[in-house]
Coordinates of C-alpha atoms and ligand atoms in Angstrom, one line a residue:
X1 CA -13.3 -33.9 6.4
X2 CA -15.0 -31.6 4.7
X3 CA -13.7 -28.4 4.0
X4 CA -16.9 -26.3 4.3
X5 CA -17.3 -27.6 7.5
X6 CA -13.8 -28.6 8.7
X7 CA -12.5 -26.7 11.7
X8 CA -9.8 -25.2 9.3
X9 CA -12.1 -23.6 6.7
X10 CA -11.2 -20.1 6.3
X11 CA -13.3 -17.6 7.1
X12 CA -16.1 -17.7 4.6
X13 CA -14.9 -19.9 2.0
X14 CA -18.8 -20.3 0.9
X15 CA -18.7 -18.0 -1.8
X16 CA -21.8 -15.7 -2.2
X17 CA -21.4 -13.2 1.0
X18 CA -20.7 -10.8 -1.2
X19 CA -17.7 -9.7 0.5
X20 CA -14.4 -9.5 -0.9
X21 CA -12.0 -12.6 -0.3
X22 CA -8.5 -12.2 0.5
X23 CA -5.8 -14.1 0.3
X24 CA -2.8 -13.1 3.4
X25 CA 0.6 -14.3 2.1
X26 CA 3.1 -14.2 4.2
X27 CA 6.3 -15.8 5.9
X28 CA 8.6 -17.1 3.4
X29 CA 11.8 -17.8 2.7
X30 CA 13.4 -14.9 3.0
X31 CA 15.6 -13.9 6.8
X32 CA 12.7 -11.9 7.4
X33 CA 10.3 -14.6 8.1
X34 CA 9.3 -13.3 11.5
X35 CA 9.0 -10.2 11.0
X36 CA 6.1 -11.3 7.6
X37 CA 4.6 -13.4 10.3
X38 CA 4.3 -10.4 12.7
X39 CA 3.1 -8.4 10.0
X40 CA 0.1 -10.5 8.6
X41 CA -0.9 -10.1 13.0
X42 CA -1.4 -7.1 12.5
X43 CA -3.4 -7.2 9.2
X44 CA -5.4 -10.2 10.6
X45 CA -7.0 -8.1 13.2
X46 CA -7.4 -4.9 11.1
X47 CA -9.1 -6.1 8.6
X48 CA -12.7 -5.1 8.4
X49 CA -14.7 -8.9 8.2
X50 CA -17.7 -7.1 7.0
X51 CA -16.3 -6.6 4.1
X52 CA -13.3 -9.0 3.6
X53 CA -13.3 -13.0 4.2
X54 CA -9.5 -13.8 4.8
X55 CA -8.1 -17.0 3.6
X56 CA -4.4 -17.0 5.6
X57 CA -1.6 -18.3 4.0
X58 CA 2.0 -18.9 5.4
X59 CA 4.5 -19.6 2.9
X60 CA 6.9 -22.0 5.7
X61 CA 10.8 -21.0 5.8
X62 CA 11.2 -24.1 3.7
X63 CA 9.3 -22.4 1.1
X64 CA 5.9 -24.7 1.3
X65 CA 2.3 -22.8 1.3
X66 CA 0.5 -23.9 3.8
X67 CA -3.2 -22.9 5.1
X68 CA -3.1 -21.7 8.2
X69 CA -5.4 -20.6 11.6
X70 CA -6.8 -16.9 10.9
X71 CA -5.1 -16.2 14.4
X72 CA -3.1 -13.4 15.2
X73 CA -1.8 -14.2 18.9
X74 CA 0.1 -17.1 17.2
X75 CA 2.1 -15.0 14.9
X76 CA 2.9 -11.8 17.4
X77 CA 6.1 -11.5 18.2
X78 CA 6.1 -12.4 21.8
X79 CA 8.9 -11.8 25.0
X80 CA 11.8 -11.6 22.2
X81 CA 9.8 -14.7 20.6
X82 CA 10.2 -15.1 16.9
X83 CA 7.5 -16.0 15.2
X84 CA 7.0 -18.6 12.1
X85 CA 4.9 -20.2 9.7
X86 CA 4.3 -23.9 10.8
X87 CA 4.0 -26.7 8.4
X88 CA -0.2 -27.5 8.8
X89 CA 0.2 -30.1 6.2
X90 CA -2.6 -28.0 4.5
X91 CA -0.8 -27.4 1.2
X92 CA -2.4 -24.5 -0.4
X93 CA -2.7 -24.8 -4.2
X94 CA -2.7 -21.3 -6.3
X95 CA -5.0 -21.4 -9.3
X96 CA -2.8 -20.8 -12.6
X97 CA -5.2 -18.6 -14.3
X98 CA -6.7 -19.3 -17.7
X99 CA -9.8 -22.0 -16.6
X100 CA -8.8 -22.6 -13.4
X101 CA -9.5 -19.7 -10.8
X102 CA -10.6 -22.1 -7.7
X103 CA -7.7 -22.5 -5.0
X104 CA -8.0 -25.6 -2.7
X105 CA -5.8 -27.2 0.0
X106 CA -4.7 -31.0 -0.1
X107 CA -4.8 -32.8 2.9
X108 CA -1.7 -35.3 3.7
X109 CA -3.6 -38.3 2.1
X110 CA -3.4 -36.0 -1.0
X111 CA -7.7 -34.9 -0.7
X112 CA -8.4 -31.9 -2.3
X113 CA -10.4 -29.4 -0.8
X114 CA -12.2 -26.5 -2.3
X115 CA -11.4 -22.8 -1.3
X116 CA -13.3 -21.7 -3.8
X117 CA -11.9 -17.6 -5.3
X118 CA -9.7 -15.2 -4.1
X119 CA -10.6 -11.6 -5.5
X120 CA -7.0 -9.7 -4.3
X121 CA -4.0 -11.4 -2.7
X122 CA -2.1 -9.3 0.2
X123 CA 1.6 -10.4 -0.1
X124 CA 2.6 -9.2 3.1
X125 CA 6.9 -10.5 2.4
X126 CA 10.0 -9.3 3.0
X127 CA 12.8 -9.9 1.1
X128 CA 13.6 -12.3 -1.6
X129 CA 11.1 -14.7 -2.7
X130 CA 8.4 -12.1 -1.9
X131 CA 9.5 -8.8 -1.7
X132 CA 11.5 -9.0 -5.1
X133 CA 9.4 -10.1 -7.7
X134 CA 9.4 -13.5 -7.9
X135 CA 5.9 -13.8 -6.0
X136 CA 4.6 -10.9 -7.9
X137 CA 5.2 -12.7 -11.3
X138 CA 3.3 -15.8 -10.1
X139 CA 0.5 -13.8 -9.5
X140 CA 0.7 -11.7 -12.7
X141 CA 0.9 -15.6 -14.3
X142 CA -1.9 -16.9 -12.6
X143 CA -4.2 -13.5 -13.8
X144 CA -4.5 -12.7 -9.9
X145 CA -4.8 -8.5 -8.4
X146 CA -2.7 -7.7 -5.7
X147 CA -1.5 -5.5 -3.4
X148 CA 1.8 -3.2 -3.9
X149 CA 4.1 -2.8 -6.3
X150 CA 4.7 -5.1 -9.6
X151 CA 7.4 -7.3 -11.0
X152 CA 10.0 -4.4 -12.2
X153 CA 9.5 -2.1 -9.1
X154 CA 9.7 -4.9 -6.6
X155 CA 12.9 -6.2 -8.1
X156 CA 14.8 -3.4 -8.9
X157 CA 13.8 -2.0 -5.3
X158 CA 15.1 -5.5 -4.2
X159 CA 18.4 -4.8 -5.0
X160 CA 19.9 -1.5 -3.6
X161 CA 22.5 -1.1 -6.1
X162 CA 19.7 -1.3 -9.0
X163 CA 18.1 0.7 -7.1
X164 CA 20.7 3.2 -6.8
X165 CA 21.5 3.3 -10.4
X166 CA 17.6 4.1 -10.8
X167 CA 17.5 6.8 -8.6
X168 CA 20.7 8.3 -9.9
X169 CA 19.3 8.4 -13.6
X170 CA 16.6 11.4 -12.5
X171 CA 19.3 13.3 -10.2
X172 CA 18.2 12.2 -6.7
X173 CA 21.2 12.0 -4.1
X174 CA 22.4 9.1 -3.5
X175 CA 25.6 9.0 -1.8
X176 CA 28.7 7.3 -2.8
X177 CA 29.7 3.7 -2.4
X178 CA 31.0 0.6 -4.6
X179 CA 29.6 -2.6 -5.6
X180 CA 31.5 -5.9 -4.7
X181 CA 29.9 -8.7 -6.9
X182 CA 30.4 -12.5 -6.2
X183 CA 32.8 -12.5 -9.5
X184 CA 34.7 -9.8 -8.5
X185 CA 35.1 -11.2 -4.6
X186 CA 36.2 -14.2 -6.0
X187 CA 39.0 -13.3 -8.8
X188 CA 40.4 -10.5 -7.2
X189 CA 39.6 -10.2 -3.8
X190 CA 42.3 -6.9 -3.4
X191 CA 41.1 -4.9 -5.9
X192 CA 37.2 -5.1 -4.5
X193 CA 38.3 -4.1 -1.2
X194 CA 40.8 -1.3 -2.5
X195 CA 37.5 0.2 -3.6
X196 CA 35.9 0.2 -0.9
X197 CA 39.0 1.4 0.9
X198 CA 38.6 4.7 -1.0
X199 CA 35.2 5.4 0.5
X200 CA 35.7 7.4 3.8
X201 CA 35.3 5.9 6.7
X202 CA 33.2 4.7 8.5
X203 CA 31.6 2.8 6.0
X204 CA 28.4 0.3 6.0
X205 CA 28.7 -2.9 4.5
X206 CA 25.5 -4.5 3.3
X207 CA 23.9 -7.8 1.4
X208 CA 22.3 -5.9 -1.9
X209 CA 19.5 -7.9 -1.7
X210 CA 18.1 -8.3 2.2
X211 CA 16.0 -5.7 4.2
X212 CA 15.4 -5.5 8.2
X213 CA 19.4 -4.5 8.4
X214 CA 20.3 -8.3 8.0
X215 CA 23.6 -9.1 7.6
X216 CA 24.4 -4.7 7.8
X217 CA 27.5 -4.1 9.5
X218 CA 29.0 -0.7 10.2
X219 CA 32.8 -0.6 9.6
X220 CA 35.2 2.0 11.1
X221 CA 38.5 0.6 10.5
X222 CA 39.5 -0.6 6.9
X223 CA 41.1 -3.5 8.2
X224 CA 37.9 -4.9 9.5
X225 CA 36.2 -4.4 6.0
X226 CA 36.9 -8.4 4.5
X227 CA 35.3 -9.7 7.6
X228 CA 32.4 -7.3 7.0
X229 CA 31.9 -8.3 3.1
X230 CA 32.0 -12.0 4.2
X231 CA 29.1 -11.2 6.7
X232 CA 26.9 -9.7 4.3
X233 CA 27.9 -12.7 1.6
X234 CA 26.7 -15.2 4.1
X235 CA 23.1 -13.3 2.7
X236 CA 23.8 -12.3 -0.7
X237 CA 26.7 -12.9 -2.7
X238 CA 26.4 -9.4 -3.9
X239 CA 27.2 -6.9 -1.4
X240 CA 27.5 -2.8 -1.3
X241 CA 30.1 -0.7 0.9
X242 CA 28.6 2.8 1.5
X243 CA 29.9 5.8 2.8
X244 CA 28.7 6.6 5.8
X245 CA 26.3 9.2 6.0
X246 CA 25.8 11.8 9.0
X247 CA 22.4 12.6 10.2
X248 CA 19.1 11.9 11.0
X249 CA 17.0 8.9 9.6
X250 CA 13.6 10.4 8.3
X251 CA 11.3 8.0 6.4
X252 CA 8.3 8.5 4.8
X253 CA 5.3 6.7 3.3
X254 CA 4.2 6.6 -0.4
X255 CA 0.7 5.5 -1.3
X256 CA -0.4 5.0 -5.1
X257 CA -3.5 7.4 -6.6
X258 CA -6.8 6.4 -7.1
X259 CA -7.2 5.9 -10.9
X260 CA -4.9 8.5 -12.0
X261 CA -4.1 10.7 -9.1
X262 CA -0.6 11.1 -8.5
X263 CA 0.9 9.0 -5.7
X264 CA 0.3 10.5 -2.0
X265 CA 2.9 10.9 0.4
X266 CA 2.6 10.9 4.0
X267 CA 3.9 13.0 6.8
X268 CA 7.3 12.2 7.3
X269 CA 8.4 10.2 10.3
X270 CA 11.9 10.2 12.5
X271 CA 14.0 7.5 14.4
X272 CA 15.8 8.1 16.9
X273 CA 18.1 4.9 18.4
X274 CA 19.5 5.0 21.4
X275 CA 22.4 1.9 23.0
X276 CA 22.9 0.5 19.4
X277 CA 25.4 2.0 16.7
X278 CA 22.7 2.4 13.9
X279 CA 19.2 1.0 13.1
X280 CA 20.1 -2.6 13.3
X281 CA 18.3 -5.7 13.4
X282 CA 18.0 -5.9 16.9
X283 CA 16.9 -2.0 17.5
X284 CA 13.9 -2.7 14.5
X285 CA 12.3 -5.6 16.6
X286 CA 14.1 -6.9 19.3
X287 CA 14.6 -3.9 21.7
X288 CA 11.8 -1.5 21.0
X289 CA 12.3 0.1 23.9
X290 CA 15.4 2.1 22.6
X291 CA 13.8 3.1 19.2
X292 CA 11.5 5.6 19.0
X293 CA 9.4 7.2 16.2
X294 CA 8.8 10.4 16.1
X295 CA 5.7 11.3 13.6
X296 CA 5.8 14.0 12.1
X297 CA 9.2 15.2 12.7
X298 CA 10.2 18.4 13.8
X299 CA 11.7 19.7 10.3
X300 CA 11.9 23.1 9.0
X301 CA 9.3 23.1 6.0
X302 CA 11.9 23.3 3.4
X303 CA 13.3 20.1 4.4
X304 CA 10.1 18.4 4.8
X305 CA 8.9 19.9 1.2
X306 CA 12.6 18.5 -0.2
X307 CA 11.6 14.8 1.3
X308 CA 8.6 14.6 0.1
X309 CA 9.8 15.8 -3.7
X310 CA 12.4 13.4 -3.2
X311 CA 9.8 10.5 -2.1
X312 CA 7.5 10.8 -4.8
X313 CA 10.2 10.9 -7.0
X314 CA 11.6 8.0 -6.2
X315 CA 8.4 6.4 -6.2
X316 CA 7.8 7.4 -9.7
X317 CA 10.8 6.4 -10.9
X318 CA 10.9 3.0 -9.2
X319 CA 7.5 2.5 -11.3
X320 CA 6.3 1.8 -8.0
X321 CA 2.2 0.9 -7.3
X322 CA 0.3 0.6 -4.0
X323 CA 2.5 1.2 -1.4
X324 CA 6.3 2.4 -0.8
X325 CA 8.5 3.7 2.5
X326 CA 11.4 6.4 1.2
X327 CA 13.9 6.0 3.9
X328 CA 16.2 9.2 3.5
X329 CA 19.2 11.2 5.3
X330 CA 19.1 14.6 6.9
X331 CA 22.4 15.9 7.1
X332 CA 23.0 19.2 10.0
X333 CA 23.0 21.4 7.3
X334 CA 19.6 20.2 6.1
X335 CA 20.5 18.1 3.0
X336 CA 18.8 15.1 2.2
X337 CA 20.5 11.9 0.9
X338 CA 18.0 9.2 -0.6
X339 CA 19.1 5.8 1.2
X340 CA 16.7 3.3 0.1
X341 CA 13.2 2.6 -1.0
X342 CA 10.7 -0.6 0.6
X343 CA 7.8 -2.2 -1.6
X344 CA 6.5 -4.2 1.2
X345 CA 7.8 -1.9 4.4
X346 CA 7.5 -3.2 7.9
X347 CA 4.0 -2.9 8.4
X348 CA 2.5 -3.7 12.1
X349 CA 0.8 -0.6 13.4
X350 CA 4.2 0.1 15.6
X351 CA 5.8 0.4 11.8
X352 CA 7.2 3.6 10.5
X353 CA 4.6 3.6 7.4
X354 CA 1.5 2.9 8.9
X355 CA 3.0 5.6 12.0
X356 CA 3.7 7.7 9.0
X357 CA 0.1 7.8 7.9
X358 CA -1.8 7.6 10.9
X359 CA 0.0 11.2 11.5
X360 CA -1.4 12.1 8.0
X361 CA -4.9 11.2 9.5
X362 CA -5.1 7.5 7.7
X363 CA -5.8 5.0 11.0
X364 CA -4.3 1.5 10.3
X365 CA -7.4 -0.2 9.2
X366 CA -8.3 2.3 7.0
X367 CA -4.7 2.1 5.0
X368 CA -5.1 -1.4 5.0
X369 CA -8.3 -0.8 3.4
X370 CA -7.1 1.5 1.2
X371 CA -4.2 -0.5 -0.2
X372 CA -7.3 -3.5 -0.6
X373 CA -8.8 -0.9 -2.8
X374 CA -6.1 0.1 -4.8
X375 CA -5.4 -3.9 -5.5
X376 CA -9.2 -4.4 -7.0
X377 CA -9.5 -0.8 -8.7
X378 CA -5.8 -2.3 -10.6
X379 CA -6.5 -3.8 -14.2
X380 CA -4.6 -7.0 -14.4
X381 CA -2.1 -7.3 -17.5
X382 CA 0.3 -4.9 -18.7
X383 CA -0.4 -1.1 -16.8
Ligands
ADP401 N1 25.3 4.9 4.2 C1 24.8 4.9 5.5 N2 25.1 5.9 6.4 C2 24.7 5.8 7.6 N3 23.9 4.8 8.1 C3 23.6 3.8 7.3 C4 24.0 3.8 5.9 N4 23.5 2.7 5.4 C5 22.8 2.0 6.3 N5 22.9 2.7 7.5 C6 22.2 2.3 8.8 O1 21.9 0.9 8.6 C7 20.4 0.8 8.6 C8 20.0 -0.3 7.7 O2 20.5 -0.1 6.4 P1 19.6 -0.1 5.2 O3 20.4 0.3 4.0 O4 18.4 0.8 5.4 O5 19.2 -1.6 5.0 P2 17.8 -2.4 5.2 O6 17.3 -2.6 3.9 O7 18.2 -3.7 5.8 O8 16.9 -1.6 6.1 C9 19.9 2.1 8.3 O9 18.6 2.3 8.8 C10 20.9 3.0 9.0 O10 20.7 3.1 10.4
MG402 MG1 16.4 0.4 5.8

């Protein structure tokens, strides 16, 4: 078959439109597959075609790329359906730089055929094997823009007590917890949880390395706190006990400065669960219903200035490009407590960062465009 004329040829891949071509990467390896899958919906259908010929690319759970159908409805999620990335048997083939910039695809009879150049990839992951780094350095390898953060940022962001360590180094608030490492779990098993036993309860026991609250389990009673670690080890090996922290969850959305503007931050947004115990899994994408987002939140300025500080802050110091979501605490008496920082946040227009922005007065295509432009303005090589 021929790929120019094939009923899989991505859209445009004759070169000489003079639109921009972009790569969607998305799915993967990590446990939040589906929601990557949802995601790159979303982006699908916003993205301007006038000016951007997509070549979609699903990474499969087993880790193979794959070209896939530029077709949203197939990757929605659906009636509690979970989406993922199918094996096509189109294996995508990433140019490594240097004199080779064509991609291609290679049929099952091992035929390759042409894709012809990408100008900015999209890597719309979460979690490891995307969100972390690891794709990121591929694509710095292979001399490729892209959107969002870079190799550091994305890995240090990864893991949330690196990421903690960070954020403590320029005096933001992070509250307290303890580190249980896969060495320490395994040689003294006692002493790991009579750290975490000095923490007051209740406590929240989480993989370091896993987004979407995956494996996050909220413990009350100290005696329920080994069963807890063992939950969030069946994700990561390393895992974090936090304190508990009291108060409202505000987020808010970081984008990176044209040339060399500082980074903008967004309004910032609330959520209010309802019928679960905390923002679980479940609450994020399963049961909508019960979540809502309030954007902007009803915040006395002061508060809202202090978030923002604290966002671009973090941002900053996270060497953070592109794109971030500051997800902080608002205690009753109006203190904020950083919790965590996303490279790649949830990003359907439902998300709290696009939500975020849109009530800054950037509609979802536009950010999408905007984060496009950031990618191509970006020299490649050290920044
Ligand atoms: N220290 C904490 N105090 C109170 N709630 C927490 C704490 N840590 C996590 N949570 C709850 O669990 C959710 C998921 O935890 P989070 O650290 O944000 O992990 P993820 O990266 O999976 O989103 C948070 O949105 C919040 O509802
Ligand atoms: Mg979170």
């Amino acid at each position: 078959m021929d790929a120019a004329t094939g009923p899989h040829t991505p859209d445009d891949a004759r070169a000489g439109s003079g639109r921009h071509r972009v790569a969607l990467v998305f799915g993967g390896r990590s446990d939040e597959h589906a929601i990557s899958c949802a995601t790159a919906a979303s982006v699908l259908r916003a993205l301007d075609r006038e000016r951007y010929a997509v070549v979609p690319v699903g990474i499969t759970r087993e880790g193979h790329w794959v070209l896939v159908d530029d077709d949203p409805e197939a990757l929605d999620i659906r009636d509690g359906r979970l989406p993922q990335v199918e094996d096509t048997g189109r294996q995508v083939i990433v140019p490594l730089g240097g004199v080779e910039h064509e991609w291609a695809w290679k049929d099952g009879e091992g035929q390759v055929h042409p894709l012809g150049e990408v100008d900015v990839v999209f890597p719309l992951l979460h979690g490891p094997f995307g969100e972390d780094g690891t794709i990121q350095g591929l694509l710095e390898l292979a001399d490729l823009r892209y959107v969002g953060c870079g190799v550091l940022a994305s890995a240090a962001m990864m893991d949330k007590h690196v990421m903690k360590v960070l954020f403590a180094s320029v005096g933001l608030p992070v509250g307290p917890y303890t580190v249980i490492t896969d060495l320490q779990w395994q040689r003294d098993r006692a002493a790991a949880l009579a750290r975490a036993q000095a923490l007051t309860f209740p406590v929240f026991v989480k993989p370091a390395r896993a987004g979407s609250s995956v494996g996050v389990v909220k413990v009350d009673r100290p005696e329920d706190l080994e069963v807890a670690v063992d939950k969030a080890r069946n994700h990561d090996p390393k895992v974090l006990v936090e304190q508990g922290i009291t108060g409202r969850e505000v987020e808010c959305g970081v984008l990176g400065g044209r040339g060399t503007e500082p980074p903008r931050v967004s309004e910032c947004g609330e959520i209010t669960v309802s019928g679960h115990d905390f923002y679980d899994f479940e609450a994020k994408y399963l049961d909508e219903a019960n979540v809502q987002i309030t954007a902007p939140a009803d915040l006395p300025d002061e508060v809202r200035e202090e978030i923002r500080r604290i966002a671009t802050a973090a941002f900053e110091v996270a060497d953070a490009e592109g794109l971030a979501r500051v997800d902080v605490f608002v205690a009753p008496d109006g203190s904020v407590v950083l919790n965590e920082i996303n490279t790649m946040p949830g990003f359907t227009p439902y998300s709290m960062y696009p939500q975020a922005w849109a009530a800054s007065g950037l509609s979802y295509p536009e950010l999408v465009d905007e984060l496009i432009t950031l990618a191509l303005e970006r020299p490649l090589g050290l920044r």
